[in-house]
Structures are given as C-alpha cells and as structure tokens.
Amino acid sequence: MLYGTNIHEGEYVSIPSRRPLPINSLSETDLTVEGRSASVLNANDVHNASSEDHAGERGIRLSNSSPDEKRAKQGVDGQSVSDSESSTLRNSFATLDVNAGGSADNGDSSAGTREESSSADTVPSLIHKWSHTHSILCVIPSPSKNMVFCGTQDSKILVYDVVNYTLKHVIHCGHSGDSGESTAILCLAIDETEQFLFSAGADSLVKVWDISLIQDVETVRCTHIVYSLVDIGDIFSICWLDATSTLLIGAQNASILWCKLHLNSPASRDSSSTMHKLPHFRYDKFFDSKGPGGAINNLQSRHQMIKTTSLSSLKKDEIPSLVEVRNEDMIRFAHYGYVYCIEQFDIRDHSFGFIQPPLRPPEHVFLTGGGDGLVKIWAITSLEGETRIEMLKGLENQESVLSMSVSQAYLYVGLSDSSVNVWDLTTTQLVRSIHFEKSSSKYDEVLSLGIYNNCIFKASNLGGLYKYTLKNYPPNVTNSEKGRSLTDKSMKLTASGKSFNEILPKCSFDQNDGENDVLAVRIFNSKMGTTYLISGGYKSLCLWDITDVGTKIQPTSSVSDDVENNYLSLDNKNLLSTLKEFVSYKTVSKFPTLYLDDSRRCSQYLMHLLRSLKASDTRLFPVPDGNPVVYACFKRSEKYNTLQKKTRLLWYAHYDVVDADSSAWDTDPFQLVPKDGNVYGRGASDNKGPTLASLYAVSDLKQKNELSCDVVFVIEGEEECGSIGFQKVLTENKETIGEIDWILSSNSYWLDDETPCLNYGLRGVINASISVTSDKPDRHSGVDGGVSREPTLDLTQLLAQLVDPFNNSINIPNFYDDVLSLSEKEIALYQKVEKAVNNKNIKNQDFKTLMAKWRDPSLSIHRFEVSGPQNNTVIPQKATASISIRIVPHQDLEKIKKSLIHKLQSTFDKFDTDNRLSINVFHEGEPWLGDTNNLIYQILYDKIRSNWGPTVPEPLFIREGGTIPSIRFMEKCFDAPAAQIPCGQASDNAHLRNEKLRVLNLFKLRDILTDTFREIGAK
C-alpha cells in the first residue's frame, strides 16, 4: 500500500474563476443540455387562453408602466372578450416542462449523480377540469374539507369538491355588471383551522366568510367586512396571521394595511345605514353629482339601485360586522408601486441574515412584493396591545414582483419579465435567476408560483404553466471541465416545439399549438396523502396529481424537534446517523452551478444541528459569490466562571467536498456505507467526520457542565476551492467571533494506518500564470519559422532561468535567505518519523525525502498551453505556463512574490524580442509552523496516548507539503497559535475514489477532544 499520498485540501485543482451570484439557471439559446431535456404537455380544452383577453381581465396585475404602455396592454380597461372574439381563440393546455432533469444515473458521473430520476421524470396527471363563464383569478385549498375555493372575474367564489368533483357552492361577493370588472375577486386567504375564508379584490373590501359548516349549509355567511376610509384602490393581496389574529392587506395605492379581527367572538352587527360607509357606497362629489337640471345618467341610476338593494334581502343577524382600518394601521407608500403579494413565514427554524444579535428575533415576519421590484421583509411586534410593523430589509429585483413563494429558507420571486429569482433568506443573497423563453410580447408575467419536491410550477399570462426542476445533476462532466467552474448550461421551455417531441415520446394528451393563460396555482396535500396542484386560468380550473413529481427535498430542520424536546442523543450511534445525513448533501464547491442548493441546504442543516447541540449562538456569514460560513459558539460551563482567565478556542472546519465519479466508486459516494470497520462516503474523512466528532465532544461536555472553555466553530463551504471569501468574512466578523486563545482543526492524516500523528507544519504556495504573446497571429513554421522570436521559445527559455539545472535550486535572488536552519530538536523529530516508517517498510519516507516534502521550498511547472489548432506546423501566437512555488515557514510570501515577478521581468527584458510578457499570481497561501512545546500540543499528545492506550505507537509530530491558507491567516488575524490533530489514516483516500474513515478513528478523535476541551480552559 502506498501511504502518504493524500492530496491536501484545496490542492486537487487550480483555483477556479468563480461565477458571480446569482447563477443564471436558464438561457434563451440552448434548448437542451447534456443530461437534461425538456418536453411539452398539451391537451385540448383545459385552459382556453388569450393574451389580449387576459390584459383586459387582469390589467390591474400588470407592472407599473407608463400610461401609454398600460393602455397598450389593457385595451379598454375591464372589458371582457366578446363571444365572437373568444370563439376565435385556440383551445390550449397549460404548458409543462415535464422533464427538466433527465436521467441522472446514466453512465459516468463526476459528482456522484445516482439520483432518483424516475420521480423527476414523472408527468403530472390531470385529475379533473372545471369550466366557468369567466376567468379564475385566484385559488385557495381547504384540505380538511376536501374543497377548493376559487375567486373569479365575475365577483364569485366557486367552491369545488375535490373528491367527487362537484360544484358545492357559489358565493356571490357583490354586484357584477356586464363586464364584471368592478368587483373581481383578486385574492383569497384561509385561516389555519379552515373555518374562515378571506376574499378581496376590486371593490377595496376584505370580506370574511364563515365556512365552518359549509358542507351542511346552503348559504355561506359573510361575518366581517374590512374597509378603509382611505381610497386604497384594488386589493391585490391579503394574508391572515393566525398567531396574532391580524389581517394584512396589500393595495393598489402602494400601501400596506393591517387590523385585528376576533373571528370567533360575537361581533356587533351593523345596520344597513351603517353599510353606506363602505367605499363603493360612499357619495362621490364627482361621479354622484347630478347634471344640468338634476338629471342623472344610467351609471348613476344603477349605482343608486345597488345601494338600496344590496342589503335589503339580508336579515339583521345576517348583516356582517364592519371593521374599519385605522389610519395609524397603515404604511403609506410601503412600496413605490402596487403591492402585489404578501407571504408570511416561520422564523423559528432558521437563522436569517436580516436578524442578527443583539437584535432579538421578532414575533412574526412577513414579506411583501411590489411593482417597484422590491421584496420587503417586515417584522410584526405587539406593544401594549398595539400591533407594530417595521421593515427589516429590502431585496432588490430587476423587474416588478408579481408573486412569491417561500419554501424552507428560500424565497422564490416571480417577476414581470417571466423570470423567477431565488433568494436565500438565511444570508439574504440572490443565488439563482431562472430565465424562460421570452414571448413575442415582453409582458409575459409570472402571476403565481408553487414549489414542490425541488420543482417550480410557474403560472404566467402568456406562457401558461411551466414546471422547472431545480435539482439537475448532469450524467457526465468532461475532463476539460475539471479544474474550473462548470459553464452554466441551460434550457428554455416553449409552449410547443418539435425539438422536444423528438426527445421524449408524445404524452398521453394531444399536442396543440396555442397561447396559454394560467393566472393562479396552489399546491396542497389531501387528507389521503395525495399532493395536488390546482391551477386557475381563462374560464377553467384544473386539478393535477403531482405526488410523484420531482425529487424529495432533504429537510434541513430534521433535528428541530429535538431542540424543542431537549432530547438529542449524543451517543456514538447517533453520531454515525448524523454523519450519514451530513454526507448525503452533495456539497461540491467546485461546481456551484450544479450543487449550489445542496451546499446551502447543508449549511442550514448545520445550523439546526448546532442548535440541537445547545450552541448559545448560531449564524450564517454570507460569502460573496460563495457558500456561507457557519458560525456557532458554545459558552463554557458555569462552574468554570470562577476562573480568572477565560479561555476561548476556535475550531476550524469545512463542509464542502471535492467531486466524486460514481462510476469509479464501489458504492454511492453520497450515501454513507458501513463496511469492514469503516464508513465509505465522500467527505467522511475530509472533513465531515472530524467536524461532527468535535461538535459532539463539545456538546457532550456542555450538557454535563464540564466544558472548561468557550468553543467557537467556524465551518466554511469553500475550502476545496481555495477558501473563496473566507478571509474577508472573518475580518468583517472578528468582533462577533471574539478574542481567541487557541485555534484547532482536524484537516490532515496519519503517515500510515497504525500510528497517531499531530501535524505542526504546512508549506505555503504561490500559484502564477506566465504568458508570452506576439502581436502576430498564429503562423506556419514552414513560412515564418526563424523570422522572429516565437512566444513558445521565449517562454521556455524564461522558465529555464528559474531553476538551476545542476542542483535543482531555485534561481530567485535571496530566495533562501529566510529559510530556518535545521535545529537538533527538529532533527530528532524527523529521525523518529524515519524510524517509525522504516519499521513498517514504507517507501519514500527517509530523512532526505521528508525534508524535501515538508521542509524545503520547491518550484514546479504544471501546465503548458499554446494558442492555435495544436498542429505540429503552427507557431502559436501565445504560450502560457502555470507554475507554483512552495514556500516554507519564515519565508515572506510578499517578498518572494515580488522577487519572482522581478526575476521573470528582468530576465525577459534581456531577450531581444518583440513579444510581450504577462504574469498573473492567481492564488497564494502562507506557510504555517506550530509550536510543539506549547500547551495545546502537550495536552493533545497526552490525550492521544491515554485514549489509544499502550498497544498503539506513540504519536508522531509530522508536517505536510501542502497548504491550508486559512490556518496561518487565522493565527495572524486572532493572534493565537494553531494546532492540527489528524483523524484519518493514510489509506482514507480523501479526494479519491472510495473515500473512507475508520469508525474507531472517528470515535477516538471524539474522546480525545472531549478530554482536551475539559482540560484546556482549566490549565
């Protein structure tokens, strides 16, 4: 067996050029990508559609535009399409991307892509379709009653039974004129007990309906009518907060209103005379004034008739209670545009970037989206019985926000340009932007969104209903893509297209061209466990079964119940169970385009885990264009508070991993497999296993009141890509992290499989790209050979000047001046290592080789690339080489870097050449050397011996030739010494196929750290 060959962290690939967030998941050029396909599902007479008709029906839903643009979109405001016009429309079905993911287990895979593809490919099945005379503008399900409520353009709420598919009730919400434009129902809400239904729309009113006995009554009673004395215009969005009995209202005049409602308590009934306070009954000086001679026109006559007849048929006990929104319960100009949508979400299970200590988390949080392109996050608090609303943060989108949906900690935002933005609320970062095919009109708006099983269901006025699969792993990543960010490949979805039919067999429905008009979608689970999607559109409503669609989302809050119940087990069995879940997240940082969601869900999972382990403070530090840094702090136990010195230790780790070729593995890389005393899985050894061992050790001591020091965890998600953004994040959050006394990590390995080790040194690195370029194009050697100096020859001769050809020393002036001389103590350490490896007959670990690997600087040339077609007769216009210099402790990185650049430039200047030289230092990391005599190394040494026992060889102090830039940076940042305690064996195959971790090593590391954390603060 070959030992000591593990590639070190961040060393397996040159640092990629990171794509900035958000990741554009779709483009407008590629129809398909490797491993993905799109298809179209059409059927006759399900949603009849017309973009012109929609503009008339729902013109109020258009984004804020100039008056001319609005008129162009709306036509005659509020007018329905005539029968003759509608008869010319084509029948069409909501367009669905049936298979955005394709098969994920198809041949080779570079990242363990054995994905359950059957469910991702499942076509949503149409269960039933209902028709209506007017369009369905909004829908809300009542799963406990097996009913769906639909708000219509003609001022009705239709109640459908989803068991026998009958129309149970028709609730008339007000007068409907010939066109029905004045009282269209634009939004619905329901309380969590499903006893009350809320409706609102074009009449500026919110009506509350008692649906508790809807299955047994003929008439549904309106219990409350909520109104404002201010002319708020149409109501586009409402939201009911059960916990505070508060109704939230988003209006056309850009305001947010709220009021308390006591739904179940008896309310005083208002007389019919009081009802004239309502906005549509009030006297208007302009519209209600009489003309010359006291004459009134037909519209005024009809309005007066409505006022006298609307309530005449109601008995006194049937008259609803009027609730006036106070002027102080309104935020005027909450947006600079219509408030199209309101969503509430639970903040208890997540740590959010807009709530940071010392700020206390608010009682409740909700979001609003407006025509100004902003999503605003609001906090609701109660003070002395008064409800107060305060804005926490604004999220800026490029277009008007027409719809929103919250799933776990992600916010999905539907925009007026047909695109969908995805925000990570834990870091308030825009992480993904999904672009769909543009219509011939630019007003294809995302009017409603539904999220289920990693799929987005998008309803739009022109494009119809799309399904987009978020989690798509390609079946293969080519070798040319290794070592750099994966170029974002994408697809676009169309209403119809022959190219899709060539990819997938025709679905069970007839294909049909035509435009689509879907205005609202909702997803709900029935009492029988079936998951339905309900979609409302032009004169129809459709019920879909989507139970088996998509891939199940890993719950990031799977440990949240344990937090509340205070019952998370800390035994080693639970440690392995947690490691299994931890490994299942595909946190491959090299390919953020593919694995962004996994990495961020993993960071959120860690947050939940840390809380369950009783961390006193947990946060996510956002990293620009990268995965967040997880922060947690465990305070020392109370019995140590009497100590004069307060010790604070920082544990550094990472949750990202390198990619894994599943075809080369014996098992699924992202499924932890126990076998022969080991656990196999990507990240088991590097670095998820050691991370959990340290977490469980600290938590166990905390719960036993034996933690002698504060322990801060800093767990990054970009270590395998050179710790992108890590130094900046730590610098910005240095005050939060606090003063640090010791830095500890487990990011290394033993020399063999039997001898425990302590790592005390790493080399640094300077990576540079050197290019020589000619002003002349690529040329033919038979024509231009020898005419002038060639870039390839110049570069070759230049690189040859960097190393002495006889003794292999580096020819950079003063390069070796700061290299420490070899001490007697260090010689003894090397001799001890040499003796140990000689006894085991391990090759290439003699004294001289160890010095070359660990202690001596080196220079390497890694790649040589040239422009042109790579033919043997071409003189390339440009030649580029990639080099690295490994520097050692006490060498100054900046000094060496400047000397390298000066050496290259001064040498090149001596060439008689017209070519140009360029030098790019694209990555660097400082060397690190620990003090083996300090307190933490002595404690670790003693605890290793006591826990492994006398049958295991004494620990060896070792160094490594690789680089972890973060360690030396943290030492300098916090002015604290660092130490490394390896967990894995030399045969762990970190970064390679069949990565493993011996279970005994995992448990022993936990025991060693438990004893260390119990003692370090008491010394």
PDB file of C-alpha atoms in Angstrom, residues 33 64 178 205 263 317 363 420 535 613 636 651 684 699 763 777 846 859 863 919 956 966 977 1015:
ATOM      1  CA  VAL A  33     -28.251  20.386 -22.244  1.00  0.00           C
ATOM      2  CA  ASN A  64     -46.213  49.765 -13.098  1.00  0.00           C
ATOM      3  CA  ASP A 178     -71.994  43.246 -17.634  1.00  0.00           C
ATOM      4  CA  LEU A 205     -63.018  45.459   0.657  1.00  0.00           C
ATOM      5  CA  LEU A 263     -63.218  35.816  14.264  1.00  0.00           C
ATOM      6  CA  ASP A 317     -78.484  38.879  12.175  1.00  0.00           C
ATOM      7  CA  GLU A 363     -42.503  37.622  16.980  1.00  0.00           C
ATOM      8  CA  VAL A 420     -38.004  33.716 -11.342  1.00  0.00           C
ATOM      9  CA  SER A 535     -54.367  25.871 -11.478  1.00  0.00           C
ATOM     10  CA  LEU A 613     -26.389  20.517  20.304  1.00  0.00           C
ATOM     11  CA  ARG A 636     -18.055  27.377  28.920  1.00  0.00           C
ATOM     12  CA  TRP A 651     -12.361  25.104  15.825  1.00  0.00           C
ATOM     13  CA  ALA A 684     -16.476  11.067   5.542  1.00  0.00           C
ATOM     14  CA  SER A 699     -21.939  19.383  23.193  1.00  0.00           C
ATOM     15  CA  ARG A 763       4.206  24.805   3.322  1.00  0.00           C
ATOM     16  CA  PRO A 777      -1.263  35.813 -35.408  1.00  0.00           C
ATOM     17  CA  ASP A 846      13.508   8.577   4.616  1.00  0.00           C
ATOM     18  CA  LEU A 859       9.189  25.172  -7.728  1.00  0.00           C
ATOM     19  CA  ARG A 863       0.893  23.105 -17.438  1.00  0.00           C
ATOM     20  CA  ILE A 919       2.341  37.495 -15.097  1.00  0.00           C
ATOM     21  CA  LEU A 956       4.385  11.299  15.771  1.00  0.00           C
ATOM     22  CA  SER A 966      -6.706  29.702   6.327  1.00  0.00           C
ATOM     23  CA  PRO A 977      -1.391  29.719  17.954  1.00  0.00           C
ATOM     24  CA  GLU A1015      -8.843  20.449  30.458  1.00  0.00           C
TER      25      GLU A1015
END
